[in-house]
Amino acid sequence: MPEEIYLDMKAEIESKKKKAIDELAEKWGGLSTSDCGYMAIALLADKHTTIEQMFGIIFGIHKKVGNLYSIPTLQSERDQTHVDGIDDPVPIFLYKLCIIQGDDPVKMINELRKKCGKR
């Protein structure tokens, strides 16, 4: 296959991927691709976070589907920290995400737990 055709096909595939990501982001709470990227960077900064957990948390915070990946399961698998205003220890990466996003960690984590059925 000539290189020019290959590059055109590759560009078209990348364009379709980006469009699909944007559509998915819009469907799941209005996040843009760049928003998802920033959140992914924050979550992946924690070396224990898997891709599945990352998207579970992103969706959980922004679209009330945190039950895809339960908070208790995530907590048992990674480092935790104590946050004033929250009774139980919380995953460090979730706390970091709240800080990076400019959210109040106590409010956001308590809201997420409530949506996930964990009081």
PDB file of C-alpha atoms in Angstrom:
ATOM      1  CA  MET A   1       0.000   0.000   0.000  1.00  0.00           C
ATOM      2  CA  PRO A   2       1.420   3.421  -0.901  1.00  0.00           C
ATOM      3  CA  GLU A   3       2.453   5.468   2.119  1.00  0.00           C
ATOM      4  CA  GLU A   4       0.130   8.344   1.166  1.00  0.00           C
ATOM      5  CA  ILE A   5      -2.945   6.088   1.258  1.00  0.00           C
ATOM      6  CA  TYR A   6      -1.777   4.545   4.524  1.00  0.00           C
ATOM      7  CA  LEU A   7      -1.366   7.991   6.135  1.00  0.00           C
ATOM      8  CA  ASP A   8      -4.808   9.085   4.896  1.00  0.00           C
ATOM      9  CA  MET A   9      -6.378   5.943   6.347  1.00  0.00           C
ATOM     10  CA  LYS A  10      -4.521   6.414   9.626  1.00  0.00           C
ATOM     11  CA  ALA A  11      -5.685  10.049   9.891  1.00  0.00           C
ATOM     12  CA  GLU A  12      -9.278   9.010   9.198  1.00  0.00           C
ATOM     13  CA  ILE A  13      -9.143   6.312  11.884  1.00  0.00           C
ATOM     14  CA  GLU A  14      -7.691   8.776  14.430  1.00  0.00           C
ATOM     15  CA  SER A  15     -10.400  11.297  13.555  1.00  0.00           C
ATOM     16  CA  LYS A  16     -13.103   8.659  14.064  1.00  0.00           C
ATOM     17  CA  LYS A  17     -11.544   7.652  17.399  1.00  0.00           C
ATOM     18  CA  LYS A  18     -11.514  11.260  18.617  1.00  0.00           C
ATOM     19  CA  LYS A  19     -15.119  11.747  17.501  1.00  0.00           C
ATOM     20  CA  ALA A  20     -16.141   8.556  19.301  1.00  0.00           C
ATOM     21  CA  ILE A  21     -14.366   9.703  22.476  1.00  0.00           C
ATOM     22  CA  ASP A  22     -16.054  13.108  22.293  1.00  0.00           C
ATOM     23  CA  GLU A  23     -19.460  11.482  21.801  1.00  0.00           C
ATOM     24  CA  LEU A  24     -18.840   9.139  24.727  1.00  0.00           C
ATOM     25  CA  ALA A  25     -17.710  12.036  26.906  1.00  0.00           C
ATOM     26  CA  GLU A  26     -20.797  14.049  25.998  1.00  0.00           C
ATOM     27  CA  LYS A  27     -23.029  11.077  26.758  1.00  0.00           C
ATOM     28  CA  TRP A  28     -21.353  10.476  30.123  1.00  0.00           C
ATOM     29  CA  GLY A  29     -21.704  13.888  31.687  1.00  0.00           C
ATOM     30  CA  GLY A  30     -20.502  16.469  29.186  1.00  0.00           C
ATOM     31  CA  LEU A  31     -16.783  15.869  29.603  1.00  0.00           C
ATOM     32  CA  SER A  32     -14.620  16.939  26.708  1.00  0.00           C
ATOM     33  CA  THR A  33     -11.679  14.886  25.492  1.00  0.00           C
ATOM     34  CA  SER A  34      -9.274  17.277  27.224  1.00  0.00           C
ATOM     35  CA  ASP A  35     -11.224  16.998  30.508  1.00  0.00           C
ATOM     36  CA  CYS A  36     -10.969  13.220  30.308  1.00  0.00           C
ATOM     37  CA  GLY A  37      -7.282  13.564  29.530  1.00  0.00           C
ATOM     38  CA  TYR A  38      -6.567  15.743  32.557  1.00  0.00           C
ATOM     39  CA  MET A  39      -8.483  13.364  34.796  1.00  0.00           C
ATOM     40  CA  ALA A  40      -6.704  10.362  33.300  1.00  0.00           C
ATOM     41  CA  ILE A  41      -3.327  11.987  33.962  1.00  0.00           C
ATOM     42  CA  ALA A  42      -4.283  12.646  37.584  1.00  0.00           C
ATOM     43  CA  LEU A  43      -5.513   9.106  38.094  1.00  0.00           C
ATOM     44  CA  LEU A  44      -2.614   7.441  36.338  1.00  0.00           C
ATOM     45  CA  ALA A  45      -0.218   9.384  38.554  1.00  0.00           C
ATOM     46  CA  ASP A  46      -1.230   6.789  41.142  1.00  0.00           C
ATOM     47  CA  LYS A  47       0.709   3.725  40.009  1.00  0.00           C
ATOM     48  CA  HIS A  48      -1.927   1.292  41.286  1.00  0.00           C
ATOM     49  CA  THR A  49      -4.826   2.649  39.230  1.00  0.00           C
ATOM     50  CA  THR A  50      -5.981   0.446  36.357  1.00  0.00           C
ATOM     51  CA  ILE A  51      -7.630   1.748  33.185  1.00  0.00           C
ATOM     52  CA  GLU A  52     -10.952   0.164  34.184  1.00  0.00           C
ATOM     53  CA  GLN A  53     -10.858   1.744  37.625  1.00  0.00           C
ATOM     54  CA  MET A  54      -9.886   5.086  36.134  1.00  0.00           C
ATOM     55  CA  PHE A  55     -12.947   5.221  33.904  1.00  0.00           C
ATOM     56  CA  GLY A  56     -15.141   3.826  36.661  1.00  0.00           C
ATOM     57  CA  ILE A  57     -14.170   6.730  38.900  1.00  0.00           C
ATOM     58  CA  ILE A  58     -14.474   9.336  36.141  1.00  0.00           C
ATOM     59  CA  PHE A  59     -17.971   8.120  35.333  1.00  0.00           C
ATOM     60  CA  GLY A  60     -18.820   7.748  39.011  1.00  0.00           C
ATOM     61  CA  ILE A  61     -17.964  11.340  39.806  1.00  0.00           C
ATOM     62  CA  HIS A  62     -19.603  12.841  36.755  1.00  0.00           C
ATOM     63  CA  LYS A  63     -22.539  10.629  35.839  1.00  0.00           C
ATOM     64  CA  LYS A  64     -23.818   8.789  38.915  1.00  0.00           C
ATOM     65  CA  VAL A  65     -22.633   5.395  37.759  1.00  0.00           C
ATOM     66  CA  GLY A  66     -20.017   4.774  40.421  1.00  0.00           C
ATOM     67  CA  ASN A  67     -21.586   1.376  41.068  1.00  0.00           C
ATOM     68  CA  LEU A  68     -19.708   0.135  37.969  1.00  0.00           C
ATOM     69  CA  TYR A  69     -16.665  -0.074  40.212  1.00  0.00           C
ATOM     70  CA  SER A  70     -17.579  -0.029  43.880  1.00  0.00           C
ATOM     71  CA  ILE A  71     -15.755   2.336  46.174  1.00  0.00           C
ATOM     72  CA  PRO A  72     -15.121  -0.359  48.859  1.00  0.00           C
ATOM     73  CA  THR A  73     -13.329  -2.542  46.292  1.00  0.00           C
ATOM     74  CA  LEU A  74     -11.155   0.341  45.159  1.00  0.00           C
ATOM     75  CA  GLN A  75     -10.328   1.261  48.743  1.00  0.00           C
ATOM     76  CA  SER A  76      -9.145  -2.225  49.594  1.00  0.00           C
ATOM     77  CA  GLU A  77      -6.684  -2.217  46.699  1.00  0.00           C
ATOM     78  CA  ARG A  78      -4.656   0.944  47.164  1.00  0.00           C
ATOM     79  CA  ASP A  79      -3.096   3.456  49.501  1.00  0.00           C
ATOM     80  CA  GLN A  80      -5.514   5.421  51.610  1.00  0.00           C
ATOM     81  CA  THR A  81      -5.453   8.705  53.451  1.00  0.00           C
ATOM     82  CA  HIS A  82      -7.557  10.277  56.165  1.00  0.00           C
ATOM     83  CA  VAL A  83      -9.473  13.418  55.203  1.00  0.00           C
ATOM     84  CA  ASP A  84     -11.053  15.618  57.881  1.00  0.00           C
ATOM     85  CA  GLY A  85     -14.817  15.450  57.451  1.00  0.00           C
ATOM     86  CA  ILE A  86     -14.846  11.877  56.108  1.00  0.00           C
ATOM     87  CA  ASP A  87     -15.104   9.001  58.575  1.00  0.00           C
ATOM     88  CA  ASP A  88     -13.357   6.267  56.583  1.00  0.00           C
ATOM     89  CA  PRO A  89      -9.980   6.483  54.833  1.00  0.00           C
ATOM     90  CA  VAL A  90     -10.258   7.369  51.146  1.00  0.00           C
ATOM     91  CA  PRO A  91      -8.139   6.350  48.135  1.00  0.00           C
ATOM     92  CA  ILE A  92      -5.293   8.815  47.726  1.00  0.00           C
ATOM     93  CA  PHE A  93      -5.785   9.052  43.963  1.00  0.00           C
ATOM     94  CA  LEU A  94      -9.442  10.051  44.427  1.00  0.00           C
ATOM     95  CA  TYR A  95      -8.432  12.760  46.881  1.00  0.00           C
ATOM     96  CA  LYS A  96      -5.739  14.001  44.450  1.00  0.00           C
ATOM     97  CA  LEU A  97      -8.266  14.089  41.627  1.00  0.00           C
ATOM     98  CA  CYS A  98     -10.615  16.296  43.661  1.00  0.00           C
ATOM     99  CA  ILE A  99      -7.789  18.729  44.466  1.00  0.00           C
ATOM    100  CA  ILE A 100      -6.591  18.899  40.845  1.00  0.00           C
ATOM    101  CA  GLN A 101     -10.151  19.443  39.584  1.00  0.00           C
ATOM    102  CA  GLY A 102     -10.718  22.185  42.176  1.00  0.00           C
ATOM    103  CA  ASP A 103     -13.522  20.255  43.891  1.00  0.00           C
ATOM    104  CA  ASP A 104     -14.085  20.159  47.649  1.00  0.00           C
ATOM    105  CA  PRO A 105     -12.796  16.646  48.492  1.00  0.00           C
ATOM    106  CA  VAL A 106     -15.153  16.158  51.448  1.00  0.00           C
ATOM    107  CA  LYS A 107     -18.239  17.159  49.486  1.00  0.00           C
ATOM    108  CA  MET A 108     -17.286  15.265  46.309  1.00  0.00           C
ATOM    109  CA  ILE A 109     -16.206  12.026  48.018  1.00  0.00           C
ATOM    110  CA  ASN A 110     -19.245  11.966  50.309  1.00  0.00           C
ATOM    111  CA  GLU A 111     -21.514  12.618  47.315  1.00  0.00           C
ATOM    112  CA  LEU A 112     -19.840   9.853  45.317  1.00  0.00           C
ATOM    113  CA  ARG A 113     -20.147   7.392  48.193  1.00  0.00           C
ATOM    114  CA  LYS A 114     -23.813   8.252  48.607  1.00  0.00           C
ATOM    115  CA  LYS A 115     -24.441   7.623  44.893  1.00  0.00           C
ATOM    116  CA  CYS A 116     -22.626   4.299  45.178  1.00  0.00           C
ATOM    117  CA  GLY A 117     -24.717   3.232  48.153  1.00  0.00           C
ATOM    118  CA  LYS A 118     -21.844   3.468  50.669  1.00  0.00           C
ATOM    119  CA  ARG A 119     -22.769   5.644  53.633  1.00  0.00           C
TER     120      ARG A 119
END
